[in-house]
Short mmCIF file of C-alpha atoms and ligand atoms in Angstrom, two decimals:
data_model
loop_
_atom_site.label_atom_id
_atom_site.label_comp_id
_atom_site.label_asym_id
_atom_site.label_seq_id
_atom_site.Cartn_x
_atom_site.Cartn_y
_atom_site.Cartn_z
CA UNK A 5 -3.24 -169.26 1.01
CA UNK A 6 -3.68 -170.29 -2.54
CA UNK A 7 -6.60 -169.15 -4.65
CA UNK A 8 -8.07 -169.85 -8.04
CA UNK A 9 -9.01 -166.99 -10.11
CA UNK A 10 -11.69 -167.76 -12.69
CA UNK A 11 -13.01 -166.07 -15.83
CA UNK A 12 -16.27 -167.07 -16.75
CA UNK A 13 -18.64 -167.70 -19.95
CA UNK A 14 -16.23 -170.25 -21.85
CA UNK A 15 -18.08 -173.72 -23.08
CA UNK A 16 -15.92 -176.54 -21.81
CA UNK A 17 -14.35 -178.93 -24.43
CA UNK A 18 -12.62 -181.66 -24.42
CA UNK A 19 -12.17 -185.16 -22.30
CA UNK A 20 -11.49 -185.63 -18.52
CA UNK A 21 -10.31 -188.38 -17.16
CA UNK A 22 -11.33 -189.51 -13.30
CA UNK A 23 -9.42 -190.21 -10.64
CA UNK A 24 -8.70 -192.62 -7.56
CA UNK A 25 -12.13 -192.23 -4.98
CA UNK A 26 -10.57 -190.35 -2.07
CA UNK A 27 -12.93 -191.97 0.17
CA UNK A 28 -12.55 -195.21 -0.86
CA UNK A 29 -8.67 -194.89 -0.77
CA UNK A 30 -8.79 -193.31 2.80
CA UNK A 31 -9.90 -196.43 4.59
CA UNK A 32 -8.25 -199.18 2.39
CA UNK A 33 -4.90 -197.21 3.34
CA UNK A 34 -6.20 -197.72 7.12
CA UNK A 35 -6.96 -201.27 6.33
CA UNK A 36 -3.21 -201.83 5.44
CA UNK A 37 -1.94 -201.46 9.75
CA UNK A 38 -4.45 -204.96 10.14
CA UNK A 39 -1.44 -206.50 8.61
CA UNK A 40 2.11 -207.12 8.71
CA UNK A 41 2.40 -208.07 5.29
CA UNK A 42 2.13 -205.30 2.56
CA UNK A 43 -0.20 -203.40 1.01
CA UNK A 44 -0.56 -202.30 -2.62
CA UNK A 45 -2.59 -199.55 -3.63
CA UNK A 46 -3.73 -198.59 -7.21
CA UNK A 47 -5.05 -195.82 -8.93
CA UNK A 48 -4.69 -193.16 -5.48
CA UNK A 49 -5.74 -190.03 -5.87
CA UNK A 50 -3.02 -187.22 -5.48
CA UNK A 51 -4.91 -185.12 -3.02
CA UNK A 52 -4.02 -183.27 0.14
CA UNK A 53 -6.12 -186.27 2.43
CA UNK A 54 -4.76 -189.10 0.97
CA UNK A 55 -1.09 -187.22 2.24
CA UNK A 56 -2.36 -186.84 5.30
CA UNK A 57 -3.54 -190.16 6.22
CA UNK A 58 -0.08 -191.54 5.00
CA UNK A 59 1.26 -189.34 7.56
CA UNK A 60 -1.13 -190.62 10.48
CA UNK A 61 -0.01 -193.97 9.54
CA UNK A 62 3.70 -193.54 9.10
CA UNK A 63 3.04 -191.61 12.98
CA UNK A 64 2.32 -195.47 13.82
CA UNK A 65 6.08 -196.40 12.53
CA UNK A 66 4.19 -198.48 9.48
CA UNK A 67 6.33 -197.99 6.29
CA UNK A 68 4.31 -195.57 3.75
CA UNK A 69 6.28 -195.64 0.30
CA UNK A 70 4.98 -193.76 -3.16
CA UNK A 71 7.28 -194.64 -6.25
CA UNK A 72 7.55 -192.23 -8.01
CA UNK A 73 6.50 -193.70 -11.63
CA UNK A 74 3.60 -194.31 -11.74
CA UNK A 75 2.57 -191.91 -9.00
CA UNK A 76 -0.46 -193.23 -8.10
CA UNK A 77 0.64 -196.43 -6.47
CA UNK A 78 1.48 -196.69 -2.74
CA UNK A 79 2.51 -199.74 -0.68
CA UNK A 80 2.03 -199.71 2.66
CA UNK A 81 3.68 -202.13 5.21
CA UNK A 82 2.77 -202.49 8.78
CA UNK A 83 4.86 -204.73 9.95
CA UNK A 84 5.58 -203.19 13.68
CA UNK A 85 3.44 -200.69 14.64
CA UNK A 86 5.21 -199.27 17.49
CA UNK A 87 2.53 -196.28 18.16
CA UNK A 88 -1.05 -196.30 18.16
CA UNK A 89 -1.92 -192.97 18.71
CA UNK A 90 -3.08 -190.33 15.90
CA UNK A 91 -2.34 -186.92 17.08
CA UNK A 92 -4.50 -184.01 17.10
CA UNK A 93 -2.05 -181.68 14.57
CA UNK A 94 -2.84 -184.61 12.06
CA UNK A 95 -6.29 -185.84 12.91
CA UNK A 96 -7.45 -181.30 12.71
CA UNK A 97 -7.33 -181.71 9.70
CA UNK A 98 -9.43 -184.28 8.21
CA UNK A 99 -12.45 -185.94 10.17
CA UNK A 100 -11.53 -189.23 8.72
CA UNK A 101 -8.53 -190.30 10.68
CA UNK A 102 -10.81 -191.66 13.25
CA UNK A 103 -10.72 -194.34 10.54
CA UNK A 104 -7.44 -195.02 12.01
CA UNK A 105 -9.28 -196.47 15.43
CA UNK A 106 -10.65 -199.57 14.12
CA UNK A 107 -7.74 -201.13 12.60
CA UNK A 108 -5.02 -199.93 15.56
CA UNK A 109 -7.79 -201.52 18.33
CA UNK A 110 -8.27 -204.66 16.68
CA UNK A 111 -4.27 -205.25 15.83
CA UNK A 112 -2.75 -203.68 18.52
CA UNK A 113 -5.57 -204.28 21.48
CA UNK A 114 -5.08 -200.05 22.33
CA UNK A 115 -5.41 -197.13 20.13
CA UNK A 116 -5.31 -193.32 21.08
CA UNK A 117 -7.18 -191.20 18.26
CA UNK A 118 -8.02 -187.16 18.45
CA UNK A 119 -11.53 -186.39 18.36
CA UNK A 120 -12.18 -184.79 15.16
CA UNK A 121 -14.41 -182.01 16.59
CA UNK A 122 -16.64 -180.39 14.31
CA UNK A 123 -16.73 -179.06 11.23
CA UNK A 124 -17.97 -176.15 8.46
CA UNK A 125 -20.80 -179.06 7.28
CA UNK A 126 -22.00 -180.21 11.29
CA UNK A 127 -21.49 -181.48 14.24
CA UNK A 128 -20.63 -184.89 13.30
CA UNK A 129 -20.02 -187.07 16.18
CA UNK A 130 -18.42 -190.42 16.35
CA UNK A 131 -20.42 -192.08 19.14
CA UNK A 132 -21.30 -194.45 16.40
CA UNK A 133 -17.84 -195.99 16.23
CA UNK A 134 -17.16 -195.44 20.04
CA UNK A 135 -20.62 -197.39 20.98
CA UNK A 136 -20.43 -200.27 18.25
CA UNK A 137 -16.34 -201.51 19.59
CA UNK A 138 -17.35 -201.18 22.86
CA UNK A 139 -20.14 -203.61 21.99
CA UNK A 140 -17.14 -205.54 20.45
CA UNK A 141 -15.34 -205.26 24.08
CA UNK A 142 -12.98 -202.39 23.57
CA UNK A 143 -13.34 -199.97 27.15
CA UNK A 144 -13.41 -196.95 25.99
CA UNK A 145 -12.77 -193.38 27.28
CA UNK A 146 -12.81 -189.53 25.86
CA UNK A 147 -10.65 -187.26 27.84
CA UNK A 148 -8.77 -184.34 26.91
CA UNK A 149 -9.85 -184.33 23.66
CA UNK A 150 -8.93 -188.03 22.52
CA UNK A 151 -10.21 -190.84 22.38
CA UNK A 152 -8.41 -193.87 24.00
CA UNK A 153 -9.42 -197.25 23.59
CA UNK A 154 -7.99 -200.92 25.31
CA UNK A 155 -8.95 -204.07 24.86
CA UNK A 156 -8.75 -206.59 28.01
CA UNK A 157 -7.26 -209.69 26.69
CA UNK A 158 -6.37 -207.78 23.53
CA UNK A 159 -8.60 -209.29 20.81
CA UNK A 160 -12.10 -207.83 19.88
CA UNK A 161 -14.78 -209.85 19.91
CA UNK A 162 -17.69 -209.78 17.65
CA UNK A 163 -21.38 -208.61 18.26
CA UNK A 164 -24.69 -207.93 16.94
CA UNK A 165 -24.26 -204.18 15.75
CA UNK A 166 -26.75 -201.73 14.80
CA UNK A 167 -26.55 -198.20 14.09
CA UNK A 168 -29.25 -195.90 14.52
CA UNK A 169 -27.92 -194.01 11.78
CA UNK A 170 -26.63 -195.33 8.65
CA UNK A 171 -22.43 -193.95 8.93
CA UNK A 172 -20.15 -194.57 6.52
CA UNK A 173 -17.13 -194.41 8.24
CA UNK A 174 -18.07 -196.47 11.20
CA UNK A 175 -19.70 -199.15 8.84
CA UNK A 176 -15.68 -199.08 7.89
CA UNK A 177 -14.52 -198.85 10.98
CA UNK A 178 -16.43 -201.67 12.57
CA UNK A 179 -15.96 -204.15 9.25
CA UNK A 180 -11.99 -203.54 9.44
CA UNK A 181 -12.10 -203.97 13.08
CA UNK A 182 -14.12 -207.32 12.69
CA UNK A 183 -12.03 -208.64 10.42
CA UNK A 184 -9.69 -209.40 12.90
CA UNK A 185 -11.85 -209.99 15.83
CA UNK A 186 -12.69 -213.56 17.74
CA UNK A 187 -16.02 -214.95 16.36
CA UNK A 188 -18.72 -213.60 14.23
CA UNK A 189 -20.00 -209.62 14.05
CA UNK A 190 -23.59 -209.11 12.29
CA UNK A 191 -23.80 -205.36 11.52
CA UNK A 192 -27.70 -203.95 10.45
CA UNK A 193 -27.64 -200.78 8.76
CA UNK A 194 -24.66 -200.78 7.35
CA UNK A 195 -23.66 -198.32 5.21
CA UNK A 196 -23.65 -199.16 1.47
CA UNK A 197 -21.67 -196.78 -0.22
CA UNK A 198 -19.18 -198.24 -2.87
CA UNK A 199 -16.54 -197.31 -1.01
CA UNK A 200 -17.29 -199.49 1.95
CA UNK A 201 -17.92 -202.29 -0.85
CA UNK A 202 -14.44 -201.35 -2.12
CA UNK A 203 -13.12 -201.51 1.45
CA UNK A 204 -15.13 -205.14 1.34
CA UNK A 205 -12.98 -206.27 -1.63
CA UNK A 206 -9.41 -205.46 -0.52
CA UNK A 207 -10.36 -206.60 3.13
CA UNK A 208 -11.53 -210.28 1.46
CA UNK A 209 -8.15 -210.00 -0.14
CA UNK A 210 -6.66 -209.79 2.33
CA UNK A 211 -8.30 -213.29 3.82
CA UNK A 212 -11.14 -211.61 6.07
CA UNK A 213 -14.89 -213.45 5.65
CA UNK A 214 -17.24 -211.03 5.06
CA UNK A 215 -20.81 -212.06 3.69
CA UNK A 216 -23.08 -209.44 2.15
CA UNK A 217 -21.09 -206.47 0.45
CA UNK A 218 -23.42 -203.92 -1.05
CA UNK A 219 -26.08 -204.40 1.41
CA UNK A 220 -26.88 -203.03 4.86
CA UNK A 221 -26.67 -206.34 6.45
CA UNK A 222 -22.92 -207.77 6.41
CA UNK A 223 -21.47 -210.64 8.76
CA UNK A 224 -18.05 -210.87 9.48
CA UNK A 225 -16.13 -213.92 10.53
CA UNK A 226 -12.94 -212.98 12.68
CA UNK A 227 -10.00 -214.33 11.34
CA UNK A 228 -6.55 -214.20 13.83
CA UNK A 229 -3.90 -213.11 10.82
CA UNK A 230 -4.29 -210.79 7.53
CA UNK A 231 -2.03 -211.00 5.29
CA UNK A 232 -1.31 -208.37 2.30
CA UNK A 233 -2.62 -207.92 -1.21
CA UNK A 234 -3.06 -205.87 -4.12
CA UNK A 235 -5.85 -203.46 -5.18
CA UNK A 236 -7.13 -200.56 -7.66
CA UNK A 237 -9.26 -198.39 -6.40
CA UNK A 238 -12.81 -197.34 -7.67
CA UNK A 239 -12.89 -193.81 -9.40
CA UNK A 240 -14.10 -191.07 -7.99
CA UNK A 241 -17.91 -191.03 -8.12
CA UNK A 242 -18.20 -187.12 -6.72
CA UNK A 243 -15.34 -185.83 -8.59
CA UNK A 244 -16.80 -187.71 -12.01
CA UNK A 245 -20.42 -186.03 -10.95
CA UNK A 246 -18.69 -182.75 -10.65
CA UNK A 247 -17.28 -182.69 -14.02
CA UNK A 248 -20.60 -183.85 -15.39
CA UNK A 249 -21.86 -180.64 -13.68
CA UNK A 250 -19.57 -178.56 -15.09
CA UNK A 251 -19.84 -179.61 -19.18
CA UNK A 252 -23.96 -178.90 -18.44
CA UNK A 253 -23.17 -175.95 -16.33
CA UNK A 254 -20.99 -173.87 -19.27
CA UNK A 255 -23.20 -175.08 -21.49
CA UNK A 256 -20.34 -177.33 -23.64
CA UNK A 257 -19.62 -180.57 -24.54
CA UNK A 258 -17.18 -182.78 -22.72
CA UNK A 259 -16.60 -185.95 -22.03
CA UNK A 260 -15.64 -188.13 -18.45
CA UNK A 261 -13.61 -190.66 -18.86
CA UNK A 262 -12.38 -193.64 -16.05
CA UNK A 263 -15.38 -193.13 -14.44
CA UNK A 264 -18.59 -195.87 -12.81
CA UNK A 265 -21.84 -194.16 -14.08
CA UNK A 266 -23.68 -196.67 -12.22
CA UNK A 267 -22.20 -194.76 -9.04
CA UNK A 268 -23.89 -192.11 -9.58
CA UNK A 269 -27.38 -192.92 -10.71
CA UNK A 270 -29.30 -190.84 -8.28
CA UNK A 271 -27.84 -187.72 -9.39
CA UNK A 272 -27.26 -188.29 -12.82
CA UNK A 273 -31.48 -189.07 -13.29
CA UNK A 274 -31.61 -185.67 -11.84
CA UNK A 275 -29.60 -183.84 -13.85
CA UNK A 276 -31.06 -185.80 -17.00
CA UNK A 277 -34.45 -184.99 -15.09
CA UNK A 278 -33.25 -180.89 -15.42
CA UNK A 279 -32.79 -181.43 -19.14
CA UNK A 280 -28.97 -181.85 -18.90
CA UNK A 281 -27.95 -184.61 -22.31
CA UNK A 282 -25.91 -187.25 -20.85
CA UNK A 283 -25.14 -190.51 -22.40
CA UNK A 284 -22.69 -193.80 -21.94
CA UNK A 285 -19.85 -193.36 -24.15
CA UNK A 286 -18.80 -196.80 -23.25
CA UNK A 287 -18.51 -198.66 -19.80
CA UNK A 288 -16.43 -196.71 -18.06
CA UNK A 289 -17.02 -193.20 -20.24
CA UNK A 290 -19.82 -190.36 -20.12
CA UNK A 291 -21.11 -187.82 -22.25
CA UNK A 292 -22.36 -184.71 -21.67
CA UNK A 293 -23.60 -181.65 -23.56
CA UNK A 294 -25.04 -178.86 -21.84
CA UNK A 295 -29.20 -178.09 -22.28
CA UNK A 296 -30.43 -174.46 -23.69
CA UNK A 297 -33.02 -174.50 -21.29
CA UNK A 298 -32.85 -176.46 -17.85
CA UNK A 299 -35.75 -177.26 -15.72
CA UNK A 300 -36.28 -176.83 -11.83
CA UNK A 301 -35.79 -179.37 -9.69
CA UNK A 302 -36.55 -181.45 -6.42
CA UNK A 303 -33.53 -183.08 -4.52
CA UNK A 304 -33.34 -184.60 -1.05
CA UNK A 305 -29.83 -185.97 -0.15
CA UNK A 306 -30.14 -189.56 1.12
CA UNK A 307 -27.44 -192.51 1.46
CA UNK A 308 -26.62 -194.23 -1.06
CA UNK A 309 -27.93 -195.35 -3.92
CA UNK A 310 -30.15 -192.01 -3.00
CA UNK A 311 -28.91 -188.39 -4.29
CA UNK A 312 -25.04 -187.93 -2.73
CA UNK A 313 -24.96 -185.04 0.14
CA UNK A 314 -21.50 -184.96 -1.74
CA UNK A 315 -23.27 -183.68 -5.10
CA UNK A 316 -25.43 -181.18 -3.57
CA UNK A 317 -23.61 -177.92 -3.68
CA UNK A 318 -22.73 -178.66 -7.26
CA UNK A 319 -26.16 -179.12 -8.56
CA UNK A 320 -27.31 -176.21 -6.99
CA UNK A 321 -24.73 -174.23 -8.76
CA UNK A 322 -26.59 -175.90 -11.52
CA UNK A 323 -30.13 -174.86 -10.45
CA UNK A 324 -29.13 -171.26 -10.23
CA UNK A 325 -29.51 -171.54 -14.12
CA UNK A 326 -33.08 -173.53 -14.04
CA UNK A 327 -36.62 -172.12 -14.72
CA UNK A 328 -38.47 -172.24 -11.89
CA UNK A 329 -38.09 -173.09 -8.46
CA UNK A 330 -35.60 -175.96 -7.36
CA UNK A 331 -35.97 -177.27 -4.04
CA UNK A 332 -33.28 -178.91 -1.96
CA UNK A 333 -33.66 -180.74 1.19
CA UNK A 334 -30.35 -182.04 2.87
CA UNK A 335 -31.07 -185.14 5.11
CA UNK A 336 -27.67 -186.28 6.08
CA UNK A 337 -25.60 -183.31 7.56
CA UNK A 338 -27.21 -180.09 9.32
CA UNK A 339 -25.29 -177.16 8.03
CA UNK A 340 -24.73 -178.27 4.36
CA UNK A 341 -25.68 -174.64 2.71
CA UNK A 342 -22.48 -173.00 3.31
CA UNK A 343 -22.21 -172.45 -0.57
CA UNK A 344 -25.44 -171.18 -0.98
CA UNK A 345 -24.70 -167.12 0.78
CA UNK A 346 -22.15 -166.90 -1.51
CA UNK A 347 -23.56 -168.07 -4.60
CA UNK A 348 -26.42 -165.34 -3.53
CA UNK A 349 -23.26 -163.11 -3.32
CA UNK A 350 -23.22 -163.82 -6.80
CA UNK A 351 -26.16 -162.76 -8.12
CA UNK A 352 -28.17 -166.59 -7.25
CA UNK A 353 -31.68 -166.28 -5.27
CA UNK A 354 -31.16 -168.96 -2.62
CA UNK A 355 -33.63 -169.11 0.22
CA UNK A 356 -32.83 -171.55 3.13
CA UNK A 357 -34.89 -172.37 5.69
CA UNK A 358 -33.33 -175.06 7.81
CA UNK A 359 -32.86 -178.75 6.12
CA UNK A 360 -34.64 -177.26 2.91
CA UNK A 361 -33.02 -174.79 0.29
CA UNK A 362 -35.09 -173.08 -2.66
CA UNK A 363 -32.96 -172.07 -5.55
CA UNK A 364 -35.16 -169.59 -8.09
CA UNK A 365 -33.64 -169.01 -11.47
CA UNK A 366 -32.52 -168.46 -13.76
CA UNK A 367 -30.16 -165.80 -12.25
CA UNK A 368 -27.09 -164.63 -14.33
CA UNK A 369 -24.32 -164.86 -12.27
CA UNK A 370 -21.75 -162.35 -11.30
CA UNK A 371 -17.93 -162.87 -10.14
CA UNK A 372 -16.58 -161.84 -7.11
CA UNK A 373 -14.72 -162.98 -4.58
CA UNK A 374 -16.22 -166.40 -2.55
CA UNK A 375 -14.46 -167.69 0.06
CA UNK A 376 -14.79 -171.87 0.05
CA UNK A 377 -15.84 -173.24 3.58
CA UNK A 378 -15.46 -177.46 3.05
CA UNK A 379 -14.63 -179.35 -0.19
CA UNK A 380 -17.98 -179.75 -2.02
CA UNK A 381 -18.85 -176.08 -1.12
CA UNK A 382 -15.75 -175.06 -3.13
CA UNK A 383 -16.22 -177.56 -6.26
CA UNK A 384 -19.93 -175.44 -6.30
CA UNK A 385 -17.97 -171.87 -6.35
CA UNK A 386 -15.52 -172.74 -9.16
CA UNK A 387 -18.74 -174.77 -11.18
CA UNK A 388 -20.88 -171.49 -10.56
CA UNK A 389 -17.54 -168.97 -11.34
CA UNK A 390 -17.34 -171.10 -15.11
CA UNK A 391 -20.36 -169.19 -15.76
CA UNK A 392 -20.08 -166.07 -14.01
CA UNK A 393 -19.52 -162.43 -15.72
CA UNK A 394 -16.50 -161.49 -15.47
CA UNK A 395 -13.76 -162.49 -12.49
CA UNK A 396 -14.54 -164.68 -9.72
CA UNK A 397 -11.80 -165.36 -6.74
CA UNK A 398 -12.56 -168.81 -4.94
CA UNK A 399 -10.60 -167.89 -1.82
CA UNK A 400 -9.35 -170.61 1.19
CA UNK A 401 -9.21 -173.21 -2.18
CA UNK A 402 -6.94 -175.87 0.35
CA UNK A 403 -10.33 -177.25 1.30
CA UNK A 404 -10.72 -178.25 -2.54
CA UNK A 405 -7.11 -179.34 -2.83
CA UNK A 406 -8.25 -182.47 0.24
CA UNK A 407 -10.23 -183.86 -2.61
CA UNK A 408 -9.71 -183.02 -5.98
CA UNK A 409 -6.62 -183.80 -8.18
CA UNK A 410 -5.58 -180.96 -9.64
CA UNK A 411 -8.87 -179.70 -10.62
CA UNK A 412 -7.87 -176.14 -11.95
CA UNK A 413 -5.78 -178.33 -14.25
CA UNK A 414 -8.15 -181.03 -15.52
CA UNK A 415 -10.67 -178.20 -15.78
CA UNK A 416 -7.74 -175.71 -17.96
CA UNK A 417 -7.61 -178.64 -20.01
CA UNK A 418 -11.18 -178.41 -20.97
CA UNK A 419 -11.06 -174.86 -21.90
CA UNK A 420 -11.79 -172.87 -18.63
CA UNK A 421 -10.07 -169.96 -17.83
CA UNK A 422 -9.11 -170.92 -14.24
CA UNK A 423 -5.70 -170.30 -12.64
CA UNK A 424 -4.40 -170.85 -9.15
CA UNK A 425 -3.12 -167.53 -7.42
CA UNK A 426 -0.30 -168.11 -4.73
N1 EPU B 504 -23.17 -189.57 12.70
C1 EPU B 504 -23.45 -189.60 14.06
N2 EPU B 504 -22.65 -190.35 14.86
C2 EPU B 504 -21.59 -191.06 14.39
C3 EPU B 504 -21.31 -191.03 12.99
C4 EPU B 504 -22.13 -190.27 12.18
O1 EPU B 504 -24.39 -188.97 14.53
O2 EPU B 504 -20.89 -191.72 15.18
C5 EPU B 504 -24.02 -188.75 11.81
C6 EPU B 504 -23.25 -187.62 11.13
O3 EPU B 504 -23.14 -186.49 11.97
C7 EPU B 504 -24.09 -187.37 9.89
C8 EPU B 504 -24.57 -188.79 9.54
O4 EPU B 504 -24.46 -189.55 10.74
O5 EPU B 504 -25.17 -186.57 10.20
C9 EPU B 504 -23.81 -189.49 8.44
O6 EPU B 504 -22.42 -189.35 8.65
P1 EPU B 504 -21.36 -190.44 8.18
O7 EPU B 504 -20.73 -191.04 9.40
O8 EPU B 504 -21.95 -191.36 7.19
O9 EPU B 504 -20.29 -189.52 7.47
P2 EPU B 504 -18.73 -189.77 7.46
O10 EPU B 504 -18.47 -191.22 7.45
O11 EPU B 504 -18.07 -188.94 8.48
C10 EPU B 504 -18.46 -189.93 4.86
C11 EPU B 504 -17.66 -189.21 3.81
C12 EPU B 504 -18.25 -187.81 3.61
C13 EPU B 504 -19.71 -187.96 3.17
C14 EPU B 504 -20.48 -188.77 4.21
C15 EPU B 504 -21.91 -189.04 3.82
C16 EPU B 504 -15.49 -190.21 4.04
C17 EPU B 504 -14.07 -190.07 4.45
N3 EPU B 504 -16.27 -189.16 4.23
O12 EPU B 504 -18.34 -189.17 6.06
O13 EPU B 504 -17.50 -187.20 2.58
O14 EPU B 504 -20.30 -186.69 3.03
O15 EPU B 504 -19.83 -190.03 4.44
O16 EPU B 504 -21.97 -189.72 2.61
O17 EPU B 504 -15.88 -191.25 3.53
C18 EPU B 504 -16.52 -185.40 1.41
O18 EPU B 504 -15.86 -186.21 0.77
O19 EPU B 504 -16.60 -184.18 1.09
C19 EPU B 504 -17.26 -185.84 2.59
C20 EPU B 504 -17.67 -185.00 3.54
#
């Protein structure tokens, strides 16, 4: 198992440019298997996800090719998808294959997806998706551990949907599986991430009639064929966050580059809030410089355009280093502090009681050896090993590897001393 050891107290330097949005790519690859025509796909992020979702849908017999100059593109062509079934060895590994169930119900009329089960963050269930296509007319049943789906007549039809909870990958789900059901779908509380807006554009592309991208009430006309078309994907608005975190974190003076500042507005107002200098460089292109003296803060993770539950390991890495006493309060997943005992095991003063986290600093930090328990936890041990004294191991770092490109790379770049241990 590969790990990344880190040698703290250097200023970053330098420019970093952003990459594909993994989970904007994740379902606009899924999108593809509504079609028989094919796919292109822009500006993908080389990550261990985006390899394993082209191996749930080459599973289906779709054709998944990656040229390799430039390496970012991939084309995928679904012309006969001869099995609809994602297997648990796949799916075990990342909780967003049951993006997958939409598009193989509403093209194929059947679908058999793994469960997901749990993981290091919560519970997270997918009744969501399961209640909102049966409402569409898909009979639906979860038995040994999958979920297996048929449509009588074959073809979805569309429904008044609302979620009691605002999901991000059902919003997906349902809007790819509308796309190619009979008559119209009205979905309330729809997510309104820019990745399902992203998802929005390359499904319009693709000839589906969707009315109200970016807001939580979208209507989708069924159309009986989708045919292919070409797309770039949006950067990635947690990895361009993370970076920001890490020029204020070591204190230097960095720039992000390829990046959608207005993606992140909630959390950089907080971090400008903390004391952190950030600026536009241009449209696409932030600057940061780190603050001498940072300020405590309050954050409570919402859906977007609130504070990212994606962003809030890495800022309390962040808070560790703030006067006073920071307060965190995570509203969308139950078991979001994994970070935060080993950040303690660092030398932070973390205090969690439930939803709510208090972070009291500023505590010099000490490296060690952290083991990483999901992605954004592990982004929060490297941030908080850039500043550490001395050696920090971030152990288990294949959790950081489903999400960020390269990031001991991009980071080496900037002037960390980070390497990757085999
Ligand atoms: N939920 C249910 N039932 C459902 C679906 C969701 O109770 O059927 C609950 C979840 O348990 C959670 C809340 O609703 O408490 C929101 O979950 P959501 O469905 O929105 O999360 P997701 O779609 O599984 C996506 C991202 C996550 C990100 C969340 C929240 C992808 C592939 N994943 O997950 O990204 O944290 O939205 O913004 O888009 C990550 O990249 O590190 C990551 C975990």
């Amino acid at each position: 198992m590969d790990r990344f050891r880190i040698t703290g107290g250097k200023p970053l330097e330098g420019t970093v440019r952003i990459s594909g949005a993994k989970n904007a790519a994740l379902p606009t690859m899924a999108a593809a298997l509504l079609t028989a025509e094919p796919v292109h796909l822009k500006n993908i992020p080389r990550v261990r996800d985006i390899i394993t979702m082209g191996q749930l849908i080459a599973h289906t017999n779709a054709r998944v090719e990656t040229p390799d100059v430039p390496p970012t593109d991939l084309t995928i062509e679904a012309r006969n998808i001869t099995d609809a079934e994602a297997p648990y060895e796949l799916v075990r590994t990342m909780r967003a294959s049951i993006l997958m169930l939409g598009p193989l119900v509403a093209r194929l009329g059947h679908a058999r997806v793994s469960l997901p089960g749990g993981c290091a963050i919560g519970a997270r269930p997918v009744d969501l998706h399961i209640k909102a296509l049966e409402q569409m007319g898909a009979e639906i049943s979860t038995e040994h551990g999958y979920v297996t789906a048929h449509v009588p007549g074959g073809r979805l039809h569309g429904a008044e949907i609302r979620f009691e909870k605002i999901t991000v990958t059902g919003t997906e789900n349902i809007l790819m599986a509308a796309s190619l059901a009979e008559g119209e779908t009205h979905l309330e509380s729809a997510a309104r991430e820019p990745e399902v807006t992203d998802l929005i554009e390359v499904l319009i592309k693709m000839g589906a009639r969707i009315e109200g991208a970016g807001t939580s009430t979208l209507v989708v006309r069924g159309v009986e064929r989708l045919g292919g078309a070409s797309h770039t994907i949006i950067p990635d608005r947690i990895e361009a966050g993370t970076f920001v975190v890490a020029g204020a974190i070591s204190g230097g003076e960095i720039e992000v580059t390829n990046c959608k500042p207005e993606h992140i507005r909630a959390v950089l107002a907080k971090l400008c809030e903390m004391g952190v200098d950030i600026e536009a460089a241009g449209p696409d292109r932030l600057r940061v410089r780190g603050a001498k003296k940072l300020t405590a803060i309050h954050v409570t993770t919402e859906e977007y355009p609130g504070f990212a539950t994606d962003m809030q390991a890495q800022v309390m890495a962040l808070a560790t280093q703030a006067q006073g006493s920071s307060e965190f309060v995570e509203t969308i997943f139950e078991n979001r502090y994994m970070h935060a005992s080993e950040m303690t095991r660092m030398g932070a003063d973390i205090t969690i009681d439930g939803r709510k986290a208090v972070v009291r600093g500023p505590t010099p930090l000490e490296g060690t050896t952290v083991i990483a328990s999901d992605l954004r936890a592990s982004a929060s041990l490297v941030l908080a090993g850039l500043i550490a004294r001395g050696e920090t191991i971030v152990d288990r770092v294949y959790h950081i590897d489903r999400g960020y490109e390269r990031i001991e790379e991009k980071l080496s770049r900037l002037g960390a001393r980070i390497e990757r241990l085999r």
